[in-house]
Short mmCIF file of C-alpha atoms and ligand atoms in Angstrom, two decimals:
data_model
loop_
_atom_site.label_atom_id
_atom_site.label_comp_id
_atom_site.label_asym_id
_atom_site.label_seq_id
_atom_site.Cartn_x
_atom_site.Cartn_y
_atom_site.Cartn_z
CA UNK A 1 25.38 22.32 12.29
CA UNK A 2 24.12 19.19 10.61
CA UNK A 3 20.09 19.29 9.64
CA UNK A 4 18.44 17.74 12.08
CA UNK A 5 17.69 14.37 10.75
CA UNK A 6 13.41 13.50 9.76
CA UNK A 7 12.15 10.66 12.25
CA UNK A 8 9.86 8.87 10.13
CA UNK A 9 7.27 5.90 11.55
CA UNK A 10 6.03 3.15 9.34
CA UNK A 11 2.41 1.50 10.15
CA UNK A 12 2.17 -1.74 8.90
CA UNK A 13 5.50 -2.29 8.35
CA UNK A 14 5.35 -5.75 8.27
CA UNK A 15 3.62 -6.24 5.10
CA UNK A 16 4.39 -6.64 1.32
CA UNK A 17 5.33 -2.93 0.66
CA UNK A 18 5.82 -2.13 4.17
CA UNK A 19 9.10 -4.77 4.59
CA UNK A 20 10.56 -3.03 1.44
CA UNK A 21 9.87 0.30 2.08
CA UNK A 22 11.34 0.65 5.62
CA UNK A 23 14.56 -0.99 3.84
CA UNK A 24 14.23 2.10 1.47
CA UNK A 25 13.54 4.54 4.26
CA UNK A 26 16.69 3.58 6.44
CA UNK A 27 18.65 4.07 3.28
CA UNK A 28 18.04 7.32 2.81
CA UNK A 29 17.68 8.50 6.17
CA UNK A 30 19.48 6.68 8.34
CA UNK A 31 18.59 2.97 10.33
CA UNK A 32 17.52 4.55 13.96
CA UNK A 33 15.25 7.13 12.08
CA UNK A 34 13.06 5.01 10.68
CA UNK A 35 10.69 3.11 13.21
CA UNK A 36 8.96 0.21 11.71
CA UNK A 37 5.41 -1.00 13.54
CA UNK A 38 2.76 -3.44 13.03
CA UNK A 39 -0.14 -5.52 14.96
CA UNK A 40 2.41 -8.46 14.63
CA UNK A 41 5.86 -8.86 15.67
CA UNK A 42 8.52 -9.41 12.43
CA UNK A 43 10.66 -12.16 11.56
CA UNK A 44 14.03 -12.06 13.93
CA UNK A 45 16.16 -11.07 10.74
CA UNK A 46 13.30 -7.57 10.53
CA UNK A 47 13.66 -7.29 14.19
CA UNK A 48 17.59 -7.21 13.52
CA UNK A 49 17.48 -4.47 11.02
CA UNK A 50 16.45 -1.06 12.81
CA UNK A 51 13.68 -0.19 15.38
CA UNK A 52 10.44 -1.76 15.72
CA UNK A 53 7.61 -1.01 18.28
CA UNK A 54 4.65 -3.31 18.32
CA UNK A 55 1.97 -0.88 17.48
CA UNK A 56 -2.58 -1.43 16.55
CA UNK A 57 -3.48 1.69 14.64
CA UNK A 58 -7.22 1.25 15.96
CA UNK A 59 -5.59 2.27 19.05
CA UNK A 60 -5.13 6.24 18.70
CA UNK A 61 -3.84 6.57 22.21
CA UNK A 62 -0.99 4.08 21.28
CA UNK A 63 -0.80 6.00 18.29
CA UNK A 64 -0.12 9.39 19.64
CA UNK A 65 2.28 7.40 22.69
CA UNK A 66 4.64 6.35 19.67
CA UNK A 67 4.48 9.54 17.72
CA UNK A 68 5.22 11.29 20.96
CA UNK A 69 7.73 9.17 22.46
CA UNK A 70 10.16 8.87 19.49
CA UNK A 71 9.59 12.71 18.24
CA UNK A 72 8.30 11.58 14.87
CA UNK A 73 7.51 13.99 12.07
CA UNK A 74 6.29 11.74 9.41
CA UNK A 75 4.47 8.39 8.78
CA UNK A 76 4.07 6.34 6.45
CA UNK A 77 0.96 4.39 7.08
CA UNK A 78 0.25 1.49 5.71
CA UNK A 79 -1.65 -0.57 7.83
CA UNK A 80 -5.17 -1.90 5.96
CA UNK A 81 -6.51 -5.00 5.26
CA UNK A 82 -6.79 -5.70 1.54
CA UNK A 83 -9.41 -6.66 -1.24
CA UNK A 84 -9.87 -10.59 -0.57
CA UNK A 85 -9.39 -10.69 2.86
CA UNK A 86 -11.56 -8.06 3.40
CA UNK A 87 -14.58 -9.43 1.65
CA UNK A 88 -14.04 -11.96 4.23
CA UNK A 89 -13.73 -9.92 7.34
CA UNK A 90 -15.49 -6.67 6.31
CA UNK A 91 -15.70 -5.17 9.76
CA UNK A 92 -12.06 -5.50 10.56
CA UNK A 93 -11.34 -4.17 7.09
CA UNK A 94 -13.72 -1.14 8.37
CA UNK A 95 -12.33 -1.00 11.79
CA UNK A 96 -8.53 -0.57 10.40
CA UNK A 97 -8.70 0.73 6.97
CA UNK A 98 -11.06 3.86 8.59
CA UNK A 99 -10.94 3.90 11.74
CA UNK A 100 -6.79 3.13 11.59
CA UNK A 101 -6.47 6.37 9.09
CA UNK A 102 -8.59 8.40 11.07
CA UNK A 103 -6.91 7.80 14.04
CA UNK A 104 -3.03 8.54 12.18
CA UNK A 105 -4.52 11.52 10.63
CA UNK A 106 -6.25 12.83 14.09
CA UNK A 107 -2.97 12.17 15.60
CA UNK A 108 -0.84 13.97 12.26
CA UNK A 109 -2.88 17.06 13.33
CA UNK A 110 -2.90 16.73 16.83
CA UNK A 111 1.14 16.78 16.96
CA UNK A 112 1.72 18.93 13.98
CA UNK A 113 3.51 16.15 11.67
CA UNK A 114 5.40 17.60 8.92
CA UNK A 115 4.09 14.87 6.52
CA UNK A 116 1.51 11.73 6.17
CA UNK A 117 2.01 9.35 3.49
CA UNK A 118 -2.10 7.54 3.12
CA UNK A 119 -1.76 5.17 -0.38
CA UNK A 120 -4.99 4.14 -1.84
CA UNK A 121 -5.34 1.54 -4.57
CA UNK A 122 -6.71 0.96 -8.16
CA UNK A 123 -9.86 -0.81 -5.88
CA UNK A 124 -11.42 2.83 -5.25
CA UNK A 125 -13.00 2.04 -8.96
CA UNK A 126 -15.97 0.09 -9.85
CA UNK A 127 -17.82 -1.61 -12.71
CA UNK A 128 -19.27 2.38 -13.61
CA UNK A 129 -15.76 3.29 -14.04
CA UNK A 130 -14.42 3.19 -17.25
CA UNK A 131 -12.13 0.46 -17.77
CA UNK A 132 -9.57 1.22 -19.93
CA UNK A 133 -7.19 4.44 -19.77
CA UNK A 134 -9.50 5.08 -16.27
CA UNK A 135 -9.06 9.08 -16.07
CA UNK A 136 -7.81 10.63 -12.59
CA UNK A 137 -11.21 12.24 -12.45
CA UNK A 138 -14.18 9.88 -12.33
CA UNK A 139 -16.70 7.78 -11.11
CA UNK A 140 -15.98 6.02 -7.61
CA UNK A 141 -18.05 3.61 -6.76
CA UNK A 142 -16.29 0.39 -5.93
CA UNK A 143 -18.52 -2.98 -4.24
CA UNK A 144 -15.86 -3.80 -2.29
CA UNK A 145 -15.29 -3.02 1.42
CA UNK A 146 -11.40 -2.49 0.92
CA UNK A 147 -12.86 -0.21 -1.86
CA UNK A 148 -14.86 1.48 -0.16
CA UNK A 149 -12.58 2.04 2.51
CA UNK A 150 -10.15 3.47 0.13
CA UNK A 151 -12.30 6.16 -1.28
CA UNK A 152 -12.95 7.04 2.32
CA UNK A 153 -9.61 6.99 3.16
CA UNK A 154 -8.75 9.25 -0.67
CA UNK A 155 -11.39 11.85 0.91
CA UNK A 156 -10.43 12.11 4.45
CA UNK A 157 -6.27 12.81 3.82
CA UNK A 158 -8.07 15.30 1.18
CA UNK A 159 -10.10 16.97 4.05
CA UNK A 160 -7.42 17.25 6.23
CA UNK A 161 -5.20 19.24 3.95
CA UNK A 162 -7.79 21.83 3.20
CA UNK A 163 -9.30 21.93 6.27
CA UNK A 164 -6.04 21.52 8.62
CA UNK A 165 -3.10 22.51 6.50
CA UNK A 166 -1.62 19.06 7.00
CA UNK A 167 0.52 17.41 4.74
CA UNK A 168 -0.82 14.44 3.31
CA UNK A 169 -0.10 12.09 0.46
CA UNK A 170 -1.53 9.47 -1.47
CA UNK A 171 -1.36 7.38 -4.43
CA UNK A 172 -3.46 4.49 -6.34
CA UNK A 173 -0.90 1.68 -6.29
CA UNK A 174 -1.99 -1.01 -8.78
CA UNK A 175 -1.29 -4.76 -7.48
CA UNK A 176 2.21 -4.76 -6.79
CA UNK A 177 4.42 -7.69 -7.58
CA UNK A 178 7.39 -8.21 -5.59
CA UNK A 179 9.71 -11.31 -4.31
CA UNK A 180 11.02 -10.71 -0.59
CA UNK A 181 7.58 -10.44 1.74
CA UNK A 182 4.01 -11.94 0.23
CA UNK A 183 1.09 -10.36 -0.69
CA UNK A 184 -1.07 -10.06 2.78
CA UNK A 185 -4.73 -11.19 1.14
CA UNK A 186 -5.61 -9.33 -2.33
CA UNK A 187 -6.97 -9.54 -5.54
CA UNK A 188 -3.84 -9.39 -7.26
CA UNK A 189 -1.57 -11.81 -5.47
CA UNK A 190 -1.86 -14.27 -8.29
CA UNK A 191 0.64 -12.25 -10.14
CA UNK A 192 3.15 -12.81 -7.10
CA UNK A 193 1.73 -16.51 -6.47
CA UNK A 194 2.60 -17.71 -9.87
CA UNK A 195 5.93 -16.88 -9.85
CA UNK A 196 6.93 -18.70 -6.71
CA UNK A 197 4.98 -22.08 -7.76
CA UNK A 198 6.29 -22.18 -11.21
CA UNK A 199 10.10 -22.10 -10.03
CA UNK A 200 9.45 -24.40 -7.31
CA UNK A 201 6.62 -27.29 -9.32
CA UNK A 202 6.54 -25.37 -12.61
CA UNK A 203 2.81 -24.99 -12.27
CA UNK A 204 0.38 -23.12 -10.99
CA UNK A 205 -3.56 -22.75 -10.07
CA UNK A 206 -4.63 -19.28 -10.82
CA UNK A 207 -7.63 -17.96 -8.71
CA UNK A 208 -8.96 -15.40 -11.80
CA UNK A 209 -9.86 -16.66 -15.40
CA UNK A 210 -6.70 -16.37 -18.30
CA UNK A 211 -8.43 -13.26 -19.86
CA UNK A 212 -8.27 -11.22 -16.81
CA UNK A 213 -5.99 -8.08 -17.47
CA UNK A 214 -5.15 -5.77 -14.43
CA UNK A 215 -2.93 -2.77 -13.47
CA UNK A 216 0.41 -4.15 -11.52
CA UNK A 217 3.64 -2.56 -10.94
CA UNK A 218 7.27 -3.66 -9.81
CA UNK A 219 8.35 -3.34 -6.21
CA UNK A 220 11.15 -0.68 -7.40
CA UNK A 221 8.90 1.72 -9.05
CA UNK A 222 6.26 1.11 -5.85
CA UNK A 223 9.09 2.08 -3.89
CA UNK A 224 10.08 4.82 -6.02
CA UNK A 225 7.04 6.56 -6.53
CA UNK A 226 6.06 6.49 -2.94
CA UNK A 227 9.19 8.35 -2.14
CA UNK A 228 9.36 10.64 -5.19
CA UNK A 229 5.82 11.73 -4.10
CA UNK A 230 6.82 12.25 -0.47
CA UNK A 231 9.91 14.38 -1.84
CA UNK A 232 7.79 16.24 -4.44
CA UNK A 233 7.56 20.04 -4.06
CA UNK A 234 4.09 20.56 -2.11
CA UNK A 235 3.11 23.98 -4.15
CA UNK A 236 2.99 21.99 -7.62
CA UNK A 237 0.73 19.08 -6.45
CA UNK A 238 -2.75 19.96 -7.07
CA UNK A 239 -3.79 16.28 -6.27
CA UNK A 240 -2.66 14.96 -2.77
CA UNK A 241 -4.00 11.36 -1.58
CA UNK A 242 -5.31 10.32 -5.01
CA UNK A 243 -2.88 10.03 -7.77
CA UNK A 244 -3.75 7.04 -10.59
CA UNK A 245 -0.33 5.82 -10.76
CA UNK A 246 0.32 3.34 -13.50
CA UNK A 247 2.85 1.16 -14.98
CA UNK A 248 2.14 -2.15 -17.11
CA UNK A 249 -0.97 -4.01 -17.08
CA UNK A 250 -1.35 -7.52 -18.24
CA UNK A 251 -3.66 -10.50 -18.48
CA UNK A 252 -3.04 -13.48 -16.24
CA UNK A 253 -2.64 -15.65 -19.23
CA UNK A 254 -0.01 -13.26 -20.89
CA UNK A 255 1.85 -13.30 -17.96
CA UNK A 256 1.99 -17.11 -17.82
CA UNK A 257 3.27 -16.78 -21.68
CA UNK A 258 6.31 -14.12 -20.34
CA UNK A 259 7.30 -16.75 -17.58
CA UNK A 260 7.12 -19.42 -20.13
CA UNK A 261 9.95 -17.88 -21.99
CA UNK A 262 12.03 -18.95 -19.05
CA UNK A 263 9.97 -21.61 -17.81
CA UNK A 264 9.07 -23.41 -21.13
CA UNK A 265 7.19 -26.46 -19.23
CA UNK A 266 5.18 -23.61 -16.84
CA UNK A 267 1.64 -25.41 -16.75
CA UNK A 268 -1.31 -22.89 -15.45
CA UNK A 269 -4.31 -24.16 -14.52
CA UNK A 270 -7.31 -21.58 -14.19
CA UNK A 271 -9.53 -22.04 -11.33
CA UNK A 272 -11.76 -18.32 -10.82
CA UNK A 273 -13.38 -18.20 -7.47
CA UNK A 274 -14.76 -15.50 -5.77
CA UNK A 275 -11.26 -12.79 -6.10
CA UNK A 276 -13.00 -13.03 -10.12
CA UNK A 277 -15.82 -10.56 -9.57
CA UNK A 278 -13.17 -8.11 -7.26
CA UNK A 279 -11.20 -8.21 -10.54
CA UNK A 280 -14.14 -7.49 -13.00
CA UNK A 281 -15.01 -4.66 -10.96
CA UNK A 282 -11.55 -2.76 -11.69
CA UNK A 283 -10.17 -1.61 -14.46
CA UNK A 284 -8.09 -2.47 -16.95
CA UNK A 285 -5.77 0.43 -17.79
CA UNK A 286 -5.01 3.78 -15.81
CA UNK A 287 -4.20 7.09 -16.84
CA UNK A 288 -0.95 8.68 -14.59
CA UNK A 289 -1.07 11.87 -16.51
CA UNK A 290 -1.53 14.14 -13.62
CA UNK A 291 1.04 11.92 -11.26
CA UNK A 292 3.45 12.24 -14.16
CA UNK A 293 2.40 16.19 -14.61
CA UNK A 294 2.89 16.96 -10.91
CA UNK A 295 5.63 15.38 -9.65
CA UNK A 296 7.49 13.88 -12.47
CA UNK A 297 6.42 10.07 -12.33
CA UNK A 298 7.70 7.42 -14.86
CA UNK A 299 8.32 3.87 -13.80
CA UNK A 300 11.29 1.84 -15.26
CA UNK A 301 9.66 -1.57 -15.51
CA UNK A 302 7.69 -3.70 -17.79
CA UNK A 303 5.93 -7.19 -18.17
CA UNK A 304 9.37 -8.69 -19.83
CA UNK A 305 12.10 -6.81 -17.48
CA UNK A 306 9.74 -7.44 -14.17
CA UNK A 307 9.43 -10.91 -14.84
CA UNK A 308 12.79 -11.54 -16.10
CA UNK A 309 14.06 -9.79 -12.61
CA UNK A 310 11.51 -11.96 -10.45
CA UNK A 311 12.40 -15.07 -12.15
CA UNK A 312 15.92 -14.45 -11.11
CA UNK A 313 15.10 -12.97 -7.82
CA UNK A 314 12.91 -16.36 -6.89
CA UNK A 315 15.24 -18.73 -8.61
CA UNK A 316 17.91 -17.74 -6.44
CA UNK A 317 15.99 -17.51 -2.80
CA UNK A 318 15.68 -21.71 -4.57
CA UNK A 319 19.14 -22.16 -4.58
CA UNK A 320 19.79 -20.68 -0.84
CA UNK A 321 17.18 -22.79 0.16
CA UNK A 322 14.90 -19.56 1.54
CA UNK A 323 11.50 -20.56 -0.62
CA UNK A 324 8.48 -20.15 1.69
P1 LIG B 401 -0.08 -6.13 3.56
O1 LIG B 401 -1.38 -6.80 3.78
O2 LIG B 401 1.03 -6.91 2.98
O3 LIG B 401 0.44 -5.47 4.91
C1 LIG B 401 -0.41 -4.76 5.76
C2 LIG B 401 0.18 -4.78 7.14
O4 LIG B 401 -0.73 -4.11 8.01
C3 LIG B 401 0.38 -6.20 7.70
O5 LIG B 401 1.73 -6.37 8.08
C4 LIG B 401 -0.57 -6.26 8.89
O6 LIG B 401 -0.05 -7.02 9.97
C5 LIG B 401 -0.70 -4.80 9.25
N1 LIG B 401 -1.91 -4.50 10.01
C6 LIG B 401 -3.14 -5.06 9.89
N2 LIG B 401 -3.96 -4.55 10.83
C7 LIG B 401 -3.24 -3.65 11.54
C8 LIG B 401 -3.53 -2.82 12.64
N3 LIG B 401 -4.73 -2.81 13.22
N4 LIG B 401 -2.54 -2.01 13.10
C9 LIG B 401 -1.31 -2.04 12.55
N5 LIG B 401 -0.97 -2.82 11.52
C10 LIG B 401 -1.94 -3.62 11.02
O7 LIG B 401 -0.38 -4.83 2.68
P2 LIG B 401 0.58 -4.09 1.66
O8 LIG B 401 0.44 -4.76 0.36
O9 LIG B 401 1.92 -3.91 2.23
O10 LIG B 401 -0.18 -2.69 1.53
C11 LIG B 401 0.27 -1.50 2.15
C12 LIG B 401 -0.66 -0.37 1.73
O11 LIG B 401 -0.66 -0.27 0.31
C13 LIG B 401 -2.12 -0.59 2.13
O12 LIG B 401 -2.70 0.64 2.45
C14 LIG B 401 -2.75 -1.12 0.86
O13 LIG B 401 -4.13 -0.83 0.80
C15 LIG B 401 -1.98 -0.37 -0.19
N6 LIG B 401 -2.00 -1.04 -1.48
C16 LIG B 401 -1.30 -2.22 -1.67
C17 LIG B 401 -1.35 -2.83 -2.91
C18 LIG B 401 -0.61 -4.11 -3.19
O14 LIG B 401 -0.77 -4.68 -4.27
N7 LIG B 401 0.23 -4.60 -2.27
C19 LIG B 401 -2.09 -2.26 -3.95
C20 LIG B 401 -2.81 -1.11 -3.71
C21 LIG B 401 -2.74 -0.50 -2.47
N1 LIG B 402 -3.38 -5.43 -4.61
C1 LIG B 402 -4.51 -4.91 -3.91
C2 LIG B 402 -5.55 -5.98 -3.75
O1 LIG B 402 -5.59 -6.84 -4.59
C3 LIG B 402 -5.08 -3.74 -4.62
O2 LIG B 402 -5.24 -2.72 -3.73
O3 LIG B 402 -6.31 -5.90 -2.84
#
């Protein structure tokens, strides 16, 4: 007999991983195995690619209903509201980035999932934390609300593997840069932002100062450490929900010089407003030792082969006329 195949739902699926990953998901496991939800309903062409169940994670009794009803045994959850946008709207960044986890988690023990995937984000640091190489172990003690929610959300998926047994998994994604779905309201989307307006006006107004240098990563390796995690064997993690997990890091102004060597004309304005103190806060460079010790993480990408990929990715969404 065949295994029986995993059913895997996807919270948030919607959004700038979330589109990707599900893509990723039905790959390996199989279209109707993978159920994608979110608060909103997807574009037609999402709708078109595999199930989808309109689905609120503050809602654990709709929650538990989907778990239940399609027999899942692990979910991805992605769901949160992110650094910018929740400055602006702190308590519905409260209300879905803890409240939302607690609820998937609750419900993860409840029916006895075989797995929980919870990713946190380089924003679980603050000005205390040191900036450069940051360590796995250290201070966290961010001023954000997404931050803060983060650290929460680090701590709970902790508690409920040594207090429940469950399975639960986490990483600190740095801003990730990708080209099919936008960033939905963070710190970091200047480093997707820029590469849209230079191929379509070849210039751009960043939102943080030129000297600003960050942690991002590539969509691929995003998607590739999120499922090399979720495949990793479970006895040699001794880290669950908070892995540093790093791959370039850059300053906006050095990433306006890399597009420039295919965009020679690229003018970049630099216009900080208030995303510039979110960014001070964070670090500058992370230390993946014990995500690379664990489970065997290396990404593939850096600032010259991600931005030569984008560039090519964008330029030809141009030419099919698909720009947003
Ligand atoms: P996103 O903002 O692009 O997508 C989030 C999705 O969650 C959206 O589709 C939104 O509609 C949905 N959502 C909001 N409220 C909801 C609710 N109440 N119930 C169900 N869905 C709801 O975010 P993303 O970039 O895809 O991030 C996914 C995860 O990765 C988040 O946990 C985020 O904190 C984390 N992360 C992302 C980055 C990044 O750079 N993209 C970096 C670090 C961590
Ligand atoms: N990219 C995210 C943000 O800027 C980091 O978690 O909010």
């Amino acid at each position: 007999m065949p295994p029986k195949p995993i059913k895997i739902l996807v919270t948030g699926a919607g959004g700038q991983i979330g589109t990707e990953l599900v893509r990723a998901l039905r790959q390996r496991h199989g279209r109707d195995n993978v159920t994608a939800t979110d608060v909103v309903e997807p574009s037609p062409q999402a709708m078109a690619e595999g199930p989808f169940a309109l689905l609120d994670v503050t809602r654990r009794a709709d929650v538990a209903a989907a778990v239940e009803s399609r027999r899942i045994d692990v979910v991805y959850h992605l769901a949160a509201i992110l650094s910018a946008r929740g400055e602006k709207n702190p308590g519905l960044a409260w209300e879905v980035n803890i409240n939302g986890t607690f609820n998937v988690l609750e419900v993860a023990r409840e029916k006895g999932l075989a797995r929980v995937f919870c990713p946190s984000s380089i924003a679980v640091f603050g000005p205390e934390t040191p900036k450069e190489n940051t360590p796995q172990e250290t201070v966290l003690r961010p001023k954000t609300m997404y931050g803060l929610t983060k650290v929460a959300g680090e701590l709970l998926g902790d508690y409920y593997v040594q207090k429940h047994g469950l399975d639960v998994r986490g990483c600190r994604y740095p801003g990730i840069i990708s080209h099919e779905t936008l960033p939905g309201g963070g710190t970091t989307d200047y480093a997707v932002a820029i590469f849209f307006e230079a191929v379509k006006n070849g210039r751009y107004a960043c939102f943080l100062r030129p000297e600003t240098r960050l942690p991002m990563m590539y969509m691929p390796d995003c998607l590739k450490a999120t499922l090399d995690l979720m495949e990793a064997d479970f006895g040699r993690l001794k880290h669950h929900c908070d892995f540093n997990l790093a791959s370039m890091s850059f300053s906006a102004e050095e990433l306006a010089a890399e597009i420039r060597k295919h965009i020679p004309g690229l003018v970049v304005a630099y216009r900080p407003d208030f995303r510039q103190a979110i960014a001070d806060s964070w670090p500058r460079t992370i230390d993946d030792a014990a995500a690379r010790e664990e489970w065997g993480w290396k990404p593939a990408f850096d600032l010259a082969s991600m931005t030569a990929d984008m560039l090519r990715a964008v330029s030809d969404k141009k030419t099919r006329g698909l720009l947003p």
